[in-house]
Coordinates of C-alpha atoms in Angstrom, one line a residue:
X1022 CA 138.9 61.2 128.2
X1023 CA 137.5 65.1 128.3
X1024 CA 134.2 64.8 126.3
X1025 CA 135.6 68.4 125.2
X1026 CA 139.0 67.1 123.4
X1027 CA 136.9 65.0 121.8
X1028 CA 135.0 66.8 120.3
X1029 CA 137.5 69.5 119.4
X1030 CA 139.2 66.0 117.8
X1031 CA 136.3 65.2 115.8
X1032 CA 135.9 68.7 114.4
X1033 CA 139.3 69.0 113.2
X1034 CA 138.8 66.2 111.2
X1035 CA 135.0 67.4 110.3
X1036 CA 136.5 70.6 109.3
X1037 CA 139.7 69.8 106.8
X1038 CA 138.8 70.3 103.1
X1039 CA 137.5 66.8 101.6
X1040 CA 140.2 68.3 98.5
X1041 CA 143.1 67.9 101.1
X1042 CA 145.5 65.2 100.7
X1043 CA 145.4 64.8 104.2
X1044 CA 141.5 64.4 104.5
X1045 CA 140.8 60.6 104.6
X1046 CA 136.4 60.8 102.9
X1047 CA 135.8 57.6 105.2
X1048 CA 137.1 59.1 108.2
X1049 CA 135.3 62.3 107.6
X1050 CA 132.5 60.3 107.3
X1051 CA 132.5 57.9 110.1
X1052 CA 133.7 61.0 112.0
X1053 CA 130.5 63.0 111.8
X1054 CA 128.7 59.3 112.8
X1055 CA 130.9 59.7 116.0
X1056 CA 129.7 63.0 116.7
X1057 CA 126.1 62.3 116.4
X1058 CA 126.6 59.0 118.9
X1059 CA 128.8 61.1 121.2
X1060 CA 126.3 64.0 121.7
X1061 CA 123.3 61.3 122.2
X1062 CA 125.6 59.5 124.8
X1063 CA 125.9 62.7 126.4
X1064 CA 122.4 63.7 126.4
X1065 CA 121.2 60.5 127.3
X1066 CA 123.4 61.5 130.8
X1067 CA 121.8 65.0 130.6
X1068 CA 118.1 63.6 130.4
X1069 CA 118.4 60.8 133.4
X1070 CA 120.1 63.7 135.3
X1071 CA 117.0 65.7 134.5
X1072 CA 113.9 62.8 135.2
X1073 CA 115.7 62.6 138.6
X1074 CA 115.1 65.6 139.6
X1075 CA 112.2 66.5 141.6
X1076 CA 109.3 67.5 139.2
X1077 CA 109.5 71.3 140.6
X1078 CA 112.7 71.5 138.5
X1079 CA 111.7 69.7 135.9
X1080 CA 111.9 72.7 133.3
X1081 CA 110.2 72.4 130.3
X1082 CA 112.9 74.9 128.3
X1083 CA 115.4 72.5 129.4
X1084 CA 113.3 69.2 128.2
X1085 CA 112.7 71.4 125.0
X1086 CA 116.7 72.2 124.4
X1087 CA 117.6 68.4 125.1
X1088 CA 114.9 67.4 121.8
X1089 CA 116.3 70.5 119.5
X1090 CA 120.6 68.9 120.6
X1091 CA 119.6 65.5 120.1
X1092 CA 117.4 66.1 116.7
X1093 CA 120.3 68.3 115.5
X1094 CA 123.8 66.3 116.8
X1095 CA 126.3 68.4 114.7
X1096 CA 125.2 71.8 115.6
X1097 CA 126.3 72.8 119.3
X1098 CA 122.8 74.1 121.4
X1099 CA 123.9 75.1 125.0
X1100 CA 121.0 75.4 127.7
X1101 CA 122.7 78.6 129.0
X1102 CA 122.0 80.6 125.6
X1103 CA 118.5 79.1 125.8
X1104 CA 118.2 80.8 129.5
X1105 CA 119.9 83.8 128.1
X1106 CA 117.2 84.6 125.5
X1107 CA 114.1 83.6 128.1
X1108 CA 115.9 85.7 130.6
X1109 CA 115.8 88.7 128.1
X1110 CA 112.3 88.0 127.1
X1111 CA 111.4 88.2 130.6
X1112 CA 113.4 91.4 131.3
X1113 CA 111.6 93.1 128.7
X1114 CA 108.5 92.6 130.1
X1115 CA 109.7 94.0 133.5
X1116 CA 110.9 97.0 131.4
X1117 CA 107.5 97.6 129.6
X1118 CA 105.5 96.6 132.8
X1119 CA 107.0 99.2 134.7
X1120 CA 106.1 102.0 132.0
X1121 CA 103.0 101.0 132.4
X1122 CA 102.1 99.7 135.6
X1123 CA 105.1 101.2 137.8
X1124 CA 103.9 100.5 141.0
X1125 CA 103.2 96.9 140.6
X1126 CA 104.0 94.9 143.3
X1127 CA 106.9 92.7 141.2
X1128 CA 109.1 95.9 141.6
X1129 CA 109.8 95.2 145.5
X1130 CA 110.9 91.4 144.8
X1131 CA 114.3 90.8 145.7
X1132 CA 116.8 88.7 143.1
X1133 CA 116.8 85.5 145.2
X1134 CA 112.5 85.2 144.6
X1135 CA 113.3 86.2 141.1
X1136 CA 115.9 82.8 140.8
X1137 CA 114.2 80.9 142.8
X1138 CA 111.3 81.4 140.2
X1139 CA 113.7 80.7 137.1
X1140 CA 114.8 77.2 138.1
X1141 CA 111.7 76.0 139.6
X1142 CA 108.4 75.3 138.7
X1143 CA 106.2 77.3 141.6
X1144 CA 103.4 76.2 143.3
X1145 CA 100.8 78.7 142.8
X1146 CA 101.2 82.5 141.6
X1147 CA 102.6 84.9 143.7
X1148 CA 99.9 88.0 142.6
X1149 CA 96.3 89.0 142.8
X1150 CA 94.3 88.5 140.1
X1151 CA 94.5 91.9 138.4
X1152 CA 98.4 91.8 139.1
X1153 CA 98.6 88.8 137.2
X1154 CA 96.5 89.5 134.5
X1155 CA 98.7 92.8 134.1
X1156 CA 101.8 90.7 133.6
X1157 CA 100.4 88.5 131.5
X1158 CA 98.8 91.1 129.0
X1159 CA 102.4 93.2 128.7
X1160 CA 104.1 89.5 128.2
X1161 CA 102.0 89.0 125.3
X1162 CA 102.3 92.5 123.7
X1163 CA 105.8 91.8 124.3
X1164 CA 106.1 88.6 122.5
X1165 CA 103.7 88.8 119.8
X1166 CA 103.5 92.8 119.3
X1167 CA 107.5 94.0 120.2
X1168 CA 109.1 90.8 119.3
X1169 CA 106.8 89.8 116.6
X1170 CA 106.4 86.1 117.4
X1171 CA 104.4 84.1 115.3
X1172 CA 102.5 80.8 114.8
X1173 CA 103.1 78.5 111.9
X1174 CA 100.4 76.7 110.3
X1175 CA 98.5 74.1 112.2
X1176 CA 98.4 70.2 111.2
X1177 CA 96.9 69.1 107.9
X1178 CA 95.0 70.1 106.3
X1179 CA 95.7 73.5 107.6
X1180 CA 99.4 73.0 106.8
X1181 CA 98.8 70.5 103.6
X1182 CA 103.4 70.6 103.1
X1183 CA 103.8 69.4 106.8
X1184 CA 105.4 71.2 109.8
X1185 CA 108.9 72.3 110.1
X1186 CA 111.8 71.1 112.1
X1187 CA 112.6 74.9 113.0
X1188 CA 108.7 76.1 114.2
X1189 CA 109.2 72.5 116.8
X1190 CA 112.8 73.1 118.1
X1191 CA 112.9 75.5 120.7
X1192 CA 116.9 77.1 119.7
X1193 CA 115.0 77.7 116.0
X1194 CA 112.0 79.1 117.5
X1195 CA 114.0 81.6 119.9
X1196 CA 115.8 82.4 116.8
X1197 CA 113.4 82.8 114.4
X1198 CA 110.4 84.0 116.4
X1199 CA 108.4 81.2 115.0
X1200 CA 106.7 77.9 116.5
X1201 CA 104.2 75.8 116.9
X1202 CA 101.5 75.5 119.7
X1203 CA 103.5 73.6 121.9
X1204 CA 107.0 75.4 121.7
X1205 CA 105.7 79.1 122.0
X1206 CA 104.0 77.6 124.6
X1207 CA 107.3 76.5 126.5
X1208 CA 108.4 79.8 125.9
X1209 CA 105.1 82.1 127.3
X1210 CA 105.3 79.5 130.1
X1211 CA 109.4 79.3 131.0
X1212 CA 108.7 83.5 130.8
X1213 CA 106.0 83.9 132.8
X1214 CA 107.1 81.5 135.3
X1215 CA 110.0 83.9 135.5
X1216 CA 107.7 86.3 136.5
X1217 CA 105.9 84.7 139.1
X1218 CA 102.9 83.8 137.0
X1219 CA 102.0 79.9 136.7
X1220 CA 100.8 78.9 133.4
X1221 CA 100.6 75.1 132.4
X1222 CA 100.7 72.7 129.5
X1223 CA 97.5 71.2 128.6
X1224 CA 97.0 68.3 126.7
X1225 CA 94.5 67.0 125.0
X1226 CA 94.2 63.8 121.9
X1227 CA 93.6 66.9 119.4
X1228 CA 94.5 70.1 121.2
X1229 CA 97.2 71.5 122.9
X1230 CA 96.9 74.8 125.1
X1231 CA 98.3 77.0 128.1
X1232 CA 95.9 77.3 130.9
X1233 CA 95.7 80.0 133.4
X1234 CA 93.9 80.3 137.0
X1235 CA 94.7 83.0 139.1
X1236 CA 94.6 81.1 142.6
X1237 CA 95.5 77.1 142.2
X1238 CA 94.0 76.4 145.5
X1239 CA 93.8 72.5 145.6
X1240 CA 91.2 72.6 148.4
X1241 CA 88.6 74.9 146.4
X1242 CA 88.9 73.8 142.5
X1243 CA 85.4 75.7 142.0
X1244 CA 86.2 78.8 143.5
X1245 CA 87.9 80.3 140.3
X1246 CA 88.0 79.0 136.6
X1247 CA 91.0 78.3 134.4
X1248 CA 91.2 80.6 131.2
X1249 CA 92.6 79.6 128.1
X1250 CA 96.1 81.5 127.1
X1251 CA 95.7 81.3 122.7
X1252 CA 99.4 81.1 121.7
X1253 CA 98.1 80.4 118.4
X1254 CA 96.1 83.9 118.0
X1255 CA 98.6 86.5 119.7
X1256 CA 97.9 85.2 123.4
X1257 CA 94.6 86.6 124.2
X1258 CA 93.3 85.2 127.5
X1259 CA 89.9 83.5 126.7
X1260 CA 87.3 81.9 129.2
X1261 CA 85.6 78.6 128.2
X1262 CA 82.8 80.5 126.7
X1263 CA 85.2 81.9 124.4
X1264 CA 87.3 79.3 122.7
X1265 CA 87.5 78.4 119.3
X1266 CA 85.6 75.5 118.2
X1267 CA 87.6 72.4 117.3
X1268 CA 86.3 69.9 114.8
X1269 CA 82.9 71.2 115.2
X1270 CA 82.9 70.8 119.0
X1271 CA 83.4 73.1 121.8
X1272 CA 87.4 73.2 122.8
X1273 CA 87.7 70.4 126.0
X1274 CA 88.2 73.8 128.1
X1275 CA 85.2 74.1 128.2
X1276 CA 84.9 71.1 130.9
X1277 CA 87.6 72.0 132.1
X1278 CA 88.4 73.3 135.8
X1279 CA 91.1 71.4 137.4
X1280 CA 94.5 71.3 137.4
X1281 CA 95.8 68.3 135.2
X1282 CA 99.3 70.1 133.6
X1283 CA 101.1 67.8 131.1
X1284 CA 104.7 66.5 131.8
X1285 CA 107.7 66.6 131.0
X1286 CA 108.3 63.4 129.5
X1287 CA 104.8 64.0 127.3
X1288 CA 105.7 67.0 126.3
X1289 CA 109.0 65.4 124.4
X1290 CA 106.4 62.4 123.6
X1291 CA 104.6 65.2 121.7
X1292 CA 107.5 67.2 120.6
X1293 CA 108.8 63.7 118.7
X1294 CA 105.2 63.2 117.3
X1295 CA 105.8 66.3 115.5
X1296 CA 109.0 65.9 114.2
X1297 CA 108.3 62.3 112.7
X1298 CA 105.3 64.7 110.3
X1299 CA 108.5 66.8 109.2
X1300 CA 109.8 66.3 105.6
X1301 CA 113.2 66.7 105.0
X1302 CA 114.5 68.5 102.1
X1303 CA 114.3 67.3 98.4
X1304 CA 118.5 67.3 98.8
X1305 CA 119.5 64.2 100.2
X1306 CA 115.8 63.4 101.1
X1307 CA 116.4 59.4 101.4
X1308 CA 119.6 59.9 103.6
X1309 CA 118.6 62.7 105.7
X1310 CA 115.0 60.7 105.9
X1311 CA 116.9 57.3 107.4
X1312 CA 118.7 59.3 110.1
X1313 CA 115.3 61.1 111.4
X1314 CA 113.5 58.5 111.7
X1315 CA 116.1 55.9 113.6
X1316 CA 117.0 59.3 115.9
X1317 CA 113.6 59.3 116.5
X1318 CA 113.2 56.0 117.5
X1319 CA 115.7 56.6 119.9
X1320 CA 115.0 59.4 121.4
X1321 CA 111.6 58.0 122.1
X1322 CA 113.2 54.8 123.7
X1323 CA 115.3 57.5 125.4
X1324 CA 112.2 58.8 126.9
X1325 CA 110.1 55.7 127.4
X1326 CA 112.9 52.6 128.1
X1327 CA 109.8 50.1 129.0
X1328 CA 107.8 50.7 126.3
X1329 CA 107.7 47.4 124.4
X1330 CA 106.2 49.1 121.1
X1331 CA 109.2 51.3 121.4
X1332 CA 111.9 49.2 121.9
X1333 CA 110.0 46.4 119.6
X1334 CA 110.2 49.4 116.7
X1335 CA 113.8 50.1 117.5
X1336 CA 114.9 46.3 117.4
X1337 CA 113.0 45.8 113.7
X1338 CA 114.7 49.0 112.7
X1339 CA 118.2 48.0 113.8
X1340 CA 117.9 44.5 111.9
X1341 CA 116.6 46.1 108.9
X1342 CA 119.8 47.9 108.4
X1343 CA 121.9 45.5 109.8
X1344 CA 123.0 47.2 113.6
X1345 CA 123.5 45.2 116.3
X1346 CA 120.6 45.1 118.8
X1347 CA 122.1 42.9 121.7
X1348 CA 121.9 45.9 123.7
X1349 CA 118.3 46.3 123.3
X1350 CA 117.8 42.3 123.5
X1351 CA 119.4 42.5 127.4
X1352 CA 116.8 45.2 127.6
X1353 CA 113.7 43.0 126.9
X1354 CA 115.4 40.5 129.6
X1355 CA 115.9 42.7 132.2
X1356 CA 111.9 44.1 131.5
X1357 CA 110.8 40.2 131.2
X1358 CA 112.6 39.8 134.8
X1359 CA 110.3 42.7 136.2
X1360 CA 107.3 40.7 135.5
X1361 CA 106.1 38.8 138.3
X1362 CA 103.4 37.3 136.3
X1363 CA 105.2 35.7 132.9
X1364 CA 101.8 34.7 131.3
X1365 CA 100.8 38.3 131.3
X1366 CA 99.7 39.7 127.9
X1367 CA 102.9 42.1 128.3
X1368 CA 105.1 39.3 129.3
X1369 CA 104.0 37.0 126.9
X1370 CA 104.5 39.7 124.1
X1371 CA 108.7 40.4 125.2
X1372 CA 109.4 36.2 124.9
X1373 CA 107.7 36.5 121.3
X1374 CA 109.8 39.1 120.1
X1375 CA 113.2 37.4 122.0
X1376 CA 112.7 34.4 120.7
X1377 CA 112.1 35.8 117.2
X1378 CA 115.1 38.1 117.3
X1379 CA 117.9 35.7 119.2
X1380 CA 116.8 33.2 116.3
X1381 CA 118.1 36.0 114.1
X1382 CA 120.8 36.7 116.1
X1383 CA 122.1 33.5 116.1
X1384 CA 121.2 32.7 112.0
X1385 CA 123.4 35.7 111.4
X1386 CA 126.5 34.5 113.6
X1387 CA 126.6 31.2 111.6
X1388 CA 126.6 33.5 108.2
X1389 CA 130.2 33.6 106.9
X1390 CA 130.5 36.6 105.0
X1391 CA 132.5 35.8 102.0
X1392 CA 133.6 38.7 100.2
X1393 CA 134.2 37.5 96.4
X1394 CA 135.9 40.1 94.0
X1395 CA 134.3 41.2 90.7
X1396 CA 136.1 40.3 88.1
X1397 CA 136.2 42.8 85.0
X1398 CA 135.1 41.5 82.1
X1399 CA 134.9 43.8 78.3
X1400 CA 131.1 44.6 78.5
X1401 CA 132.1 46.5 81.8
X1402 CA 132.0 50.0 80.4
X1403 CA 132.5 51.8 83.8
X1404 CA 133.8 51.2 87.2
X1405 CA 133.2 52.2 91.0
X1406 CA 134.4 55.5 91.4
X1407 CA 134.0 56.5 87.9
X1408 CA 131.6 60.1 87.8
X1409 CA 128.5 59.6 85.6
X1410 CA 125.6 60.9 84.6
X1411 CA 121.9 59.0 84.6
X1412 CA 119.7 59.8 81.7
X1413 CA 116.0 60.1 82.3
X1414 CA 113.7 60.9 79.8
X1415 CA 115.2 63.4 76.9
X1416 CA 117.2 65.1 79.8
X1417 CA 120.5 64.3 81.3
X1418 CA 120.9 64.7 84.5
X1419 CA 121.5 62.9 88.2
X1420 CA 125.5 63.1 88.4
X1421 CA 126.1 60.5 90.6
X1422 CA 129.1 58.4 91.2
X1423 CA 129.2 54.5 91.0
X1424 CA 129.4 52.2 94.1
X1425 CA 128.5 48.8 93.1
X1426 CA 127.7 47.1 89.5
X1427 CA 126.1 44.3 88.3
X1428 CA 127.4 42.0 85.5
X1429 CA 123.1 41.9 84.7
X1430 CA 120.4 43.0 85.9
X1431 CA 120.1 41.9 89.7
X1432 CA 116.6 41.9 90.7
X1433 CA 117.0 41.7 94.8
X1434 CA 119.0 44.7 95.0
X1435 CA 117.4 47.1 97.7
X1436 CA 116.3 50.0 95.6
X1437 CA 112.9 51.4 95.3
X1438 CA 111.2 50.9 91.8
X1439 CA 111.3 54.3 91.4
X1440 CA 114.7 54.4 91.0
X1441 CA 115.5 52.4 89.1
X1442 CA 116.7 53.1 85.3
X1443 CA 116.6 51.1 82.1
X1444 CA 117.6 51.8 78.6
X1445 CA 118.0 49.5 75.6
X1446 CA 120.5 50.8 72.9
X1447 CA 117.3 50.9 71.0
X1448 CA 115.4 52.9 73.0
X1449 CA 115.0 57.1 72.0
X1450 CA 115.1 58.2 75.9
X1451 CA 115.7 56.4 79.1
X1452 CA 112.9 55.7 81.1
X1453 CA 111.7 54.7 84.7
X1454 CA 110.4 51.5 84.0
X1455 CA 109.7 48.1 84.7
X1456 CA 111.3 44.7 83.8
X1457 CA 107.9 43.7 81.9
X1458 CA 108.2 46.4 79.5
X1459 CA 112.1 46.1 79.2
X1460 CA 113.7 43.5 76.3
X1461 CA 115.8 40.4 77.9
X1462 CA 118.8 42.3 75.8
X1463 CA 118.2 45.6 78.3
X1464 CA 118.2 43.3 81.4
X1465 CA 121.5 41.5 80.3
X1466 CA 123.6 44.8 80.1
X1467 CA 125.8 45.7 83.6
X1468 CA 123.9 47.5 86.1
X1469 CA 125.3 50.6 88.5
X1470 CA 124.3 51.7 91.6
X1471 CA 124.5 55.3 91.6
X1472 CA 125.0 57.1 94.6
X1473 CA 123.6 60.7 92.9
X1474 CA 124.6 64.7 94.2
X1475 CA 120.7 65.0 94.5
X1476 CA 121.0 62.5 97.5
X1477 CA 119.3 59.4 96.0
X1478 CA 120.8 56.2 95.1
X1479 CA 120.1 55.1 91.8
X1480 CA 120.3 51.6 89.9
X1481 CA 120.9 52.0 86.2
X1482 CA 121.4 50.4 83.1
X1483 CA 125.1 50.6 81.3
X1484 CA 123.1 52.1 78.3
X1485 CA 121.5 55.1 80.6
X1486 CA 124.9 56.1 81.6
X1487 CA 127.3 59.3 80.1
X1488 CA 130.8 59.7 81.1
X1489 CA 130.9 62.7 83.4
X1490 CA 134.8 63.1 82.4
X1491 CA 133.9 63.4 79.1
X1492 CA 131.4 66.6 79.3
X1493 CA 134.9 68.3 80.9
X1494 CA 132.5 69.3 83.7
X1495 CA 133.4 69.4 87.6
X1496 CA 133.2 66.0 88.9
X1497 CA 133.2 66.8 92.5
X1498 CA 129.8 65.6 94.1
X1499 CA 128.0 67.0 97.3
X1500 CA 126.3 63.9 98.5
X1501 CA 127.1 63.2 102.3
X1502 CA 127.3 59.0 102.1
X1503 CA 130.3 59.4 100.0
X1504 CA 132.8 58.5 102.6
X1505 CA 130.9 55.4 103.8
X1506 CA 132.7 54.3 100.1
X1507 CA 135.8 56.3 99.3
X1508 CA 138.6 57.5 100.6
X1509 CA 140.0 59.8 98.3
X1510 CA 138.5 62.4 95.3
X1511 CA 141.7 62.1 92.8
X1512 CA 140.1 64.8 90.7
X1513 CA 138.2 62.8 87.7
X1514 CA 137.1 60.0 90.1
X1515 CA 136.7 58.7 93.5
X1516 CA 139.3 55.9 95.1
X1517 CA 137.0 53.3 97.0
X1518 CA 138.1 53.2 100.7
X1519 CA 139.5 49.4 101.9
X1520 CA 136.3 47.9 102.0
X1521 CA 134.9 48.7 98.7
X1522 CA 138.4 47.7 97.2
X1523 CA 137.7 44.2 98.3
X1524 CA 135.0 43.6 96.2
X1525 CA 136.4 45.8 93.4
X1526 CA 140.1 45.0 93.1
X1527 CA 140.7 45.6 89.7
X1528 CA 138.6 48.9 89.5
X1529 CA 140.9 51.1 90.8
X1530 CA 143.7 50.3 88.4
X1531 CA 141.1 50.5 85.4
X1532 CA 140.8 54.4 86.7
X1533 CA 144.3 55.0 87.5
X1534 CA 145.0 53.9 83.5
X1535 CA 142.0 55.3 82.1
X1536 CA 142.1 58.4 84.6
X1537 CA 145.5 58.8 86.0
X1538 CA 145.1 61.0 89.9
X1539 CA 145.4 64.6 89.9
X1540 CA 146.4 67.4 92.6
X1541 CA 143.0 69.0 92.9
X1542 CA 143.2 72.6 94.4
X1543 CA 141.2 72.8 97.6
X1544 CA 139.7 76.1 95.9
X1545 CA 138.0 73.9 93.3
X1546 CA 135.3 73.1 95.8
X1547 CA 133.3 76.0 97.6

């Protein structure tokens, strides 16, 4: 099937209003789960297409654009508008290089030396010294001075909130005209090697920089030094003598004359470092948190298939939220079978972790899940669905709606402390607290899960709960896991989706009679 009509498919469906009678929440939401696993399939095609390819087109733009598609699934990031935007870059240079140096010798190169020079990596560079130097001085007037690129803040503690997903992902970066080191370096480097002009990727544990040597003659290393391209400080070429210290040392350029460029693959390696640091917004922090980090994982497994730490992360992750890892599991045999030596510290390490997970496999396919309904019983004030409000403190606030209750408190439920609410009917305020400072009387009330607009999930006390019906407020929430629970918004309340309805039978009709359905206008929702 066309990965195209797919897609078009799965946006139809992304696309209806979740107010429409037609719009199923659950497939919305299990829609948007297919898109993200479709586009990875895809890439994951795009990337072993580009590692197979001889290094000289291995493109760093392109590596860059498959990190900023996979770290963003639902937005569409072609490689051509990437190449437009570089190619436009680099076409202003020519334009302002020509107004200033018009008889430079790039003006007589014909368009096959130009393309030739876009989709590979070259050798050495094609000018003298001065030529080069020319080009490279009007490239960064252009970028920094015309087209007023900038650097964001370093690591902390220079940058004490964290980086951004936009200053690492090269579409953002193109967009916005801000990065960090190592994507305005992909883009000074994926221009100038437009031009003719070889500039490479440096790496170091605690620096990152562009180096530049006029001649990269590999029989005379001595004969001329590299120089030191700051990306961070407008692009000035430096020698050795002249870079910034680092920690209270010299920069490493300053022992450094020989031509060691970073990769491909460890420029992603680097790239995923950096987005791990990134802290997704306060709305929907824990979901939008969840999905980074297992992308992440993946993309890094992606990249590096025999790492064992990698695929040992990816495994613990997977069981922790309950995804099947067989896949992965075949993975550690097939590495195991490359091992010629299977009391190697290595191969010693992958039989640890099979026989730890395929005893977990197994203990899991002999657990019967036996899906018991909840019977209502009078002290059940609420019911899955039902749009409430949390009260914390003097305040009420966190609308949320309710996906799961407890007859009493339930102590194993996986929720951080910190969200946890209890109120006694004695109490002034609700309170984040703990069970030792909370009355048995508290503890023995029903307890909600909460699944709140402000992306959290939230386990509270019957007593620390108001009736959002009641305030005659809009009960509509903007939380992105709703689907995963309902199927329907029936205007006062949500209508759990099959699943849910198995454990909650009877909490549908309590709604229907408390809260009979209404026809909500798709205009009620923005």
């Amino acid at each position: 099937m066309s990965y195209y009509f797919v897609i078009d498919e799965i946006l139809n469906i992304l696309n209806m209003s979740p107010l429409s009678s037609e719009c199923n929440l659950t497939h919305q939401y299990y829609s948007k789960k297919l898109l993200t696993y479709i586009q990875q399939r895809r890439l994951r095609d795009l990337w072993h297409e580009f590692i197979s390819c001889p290094k000289e087109q291995q493109l760093l733009e392109q590596a860059a654009t498959i990190v900023a598609q996979w770290y963003q699934p639902d937005k569409f990031i072609f490689y051509l508008d990437v190449e437009i935007l570089l190619d436009n870059i680099a076409q202003q240079v020519l334009e302002n290089l020509k107004n200033i140096h018009c008889n430079h010798p790039i003006f007589s190169i014909s368009a096959e030396q130009f393309s030739f020079w876009k989709y590979n990596n070259i050798k050495d560079n094609q000018w003298s010294r001065k030529d080069e130097k020319q080009i490279l001085d009007v490239l960064r007037i252009v970028l920094f001075d015309q087209l007023n690129f900038s650097s964001s803040p370093g690591p902390y503690p220079f940058n004490i909130l964290g980086p951004k997903a936009e200053h690492i992902l090269i579409d953002s970066v193109l967009e916005n005209k801000a990065g960090n080191v190592i994507s305005l370096a992909i883009v000074f480097q994926s221009v100038a090697r437009r031009l003719g002009v070889r500039c490479d990727l440096v790496c170091f544990p605690t620096h990152f920089f562009l180096s530049w040597k006029p001649k990269f003659d590999k029989k005379n290393y001595g004969d001329d030094e590299y120089y030191y391209i700051d990306i961070l400080h407008g692009g000035f070429i430096r020698s050795k003598n002249e870079c910034p210290r680092t920690r209270g040392r010299r920069c490493p350029i300053e022992s450094f004359n020989e031509h060691h460029e970073i990769t491909s693959i460890e420029v992603v390696l680097r790239m995923i470092n950096s987005l791990q640091l990134v802290n997704p917004p306060y709305q929907h922090h824990e979901t939008r948190a969840l999905q980074v980090r297992r992308a992440l994982m993946e993309l890094r497994y992606m990249v590096e298939p025999n790492n064992i730490d990698a695929i040992d992360n990816l495994c613990r992750h997977y069981l922790h939220y309950h995804i099947n890892i067989s896949g992965l599991v075949a993975e550690l045999h097939k590495l195991l079978n490359s091992y010629s030596d299977k009391t190697s510290v290595e191969a010693t390490r992958i039989i640890e972790m099979l026989q730890a997970f395929e005893s977990y496999i197994k203990a899991k396919q002999t657990t019967k899940d036996h899906t018991v309904p909840k019977e209502r019983s009078k002290k059940i004030k609420y019911a899955v669905g039902m749009i409430v409000r949390c009260c914390e403190m003097e305040h009420i606030n966190h609308k949320g709606v309710i996906i799961w209750w407890d007859a009493k408190y339930n102590s194993e439920v996986k929720i951080a402390h910190e969200y946890r609410i209890f109120c006694g009917t004695h109490l002034p305020y609700c309170s984040f607290s703990d069970t030792s400072r909370t009355s048995s009387d508290d503890l023995n009330q029903p307890f909600y899960i909460i699944l709140s607009e402000n992306g959290n999930t939230y386990y509270a006390a019957q007593d620390s709960l108001v009736d959002e019906h009641s305030l005659s407020a809009s009960a509509w929430l903007e939380n992105k896991e709703i689907g995963r629970y309902f199927s329907k918004f029936a205007g006062s309340h949500y209508i759990p989706n099959e699943v849910l309805a198995k454990h909650f039978p009877y909490d549908t009709a309590f709604l229907n009679m408390r809260c009979p359905p209404t026809v909500v206008s798709t205009e009620t929702v923005s």
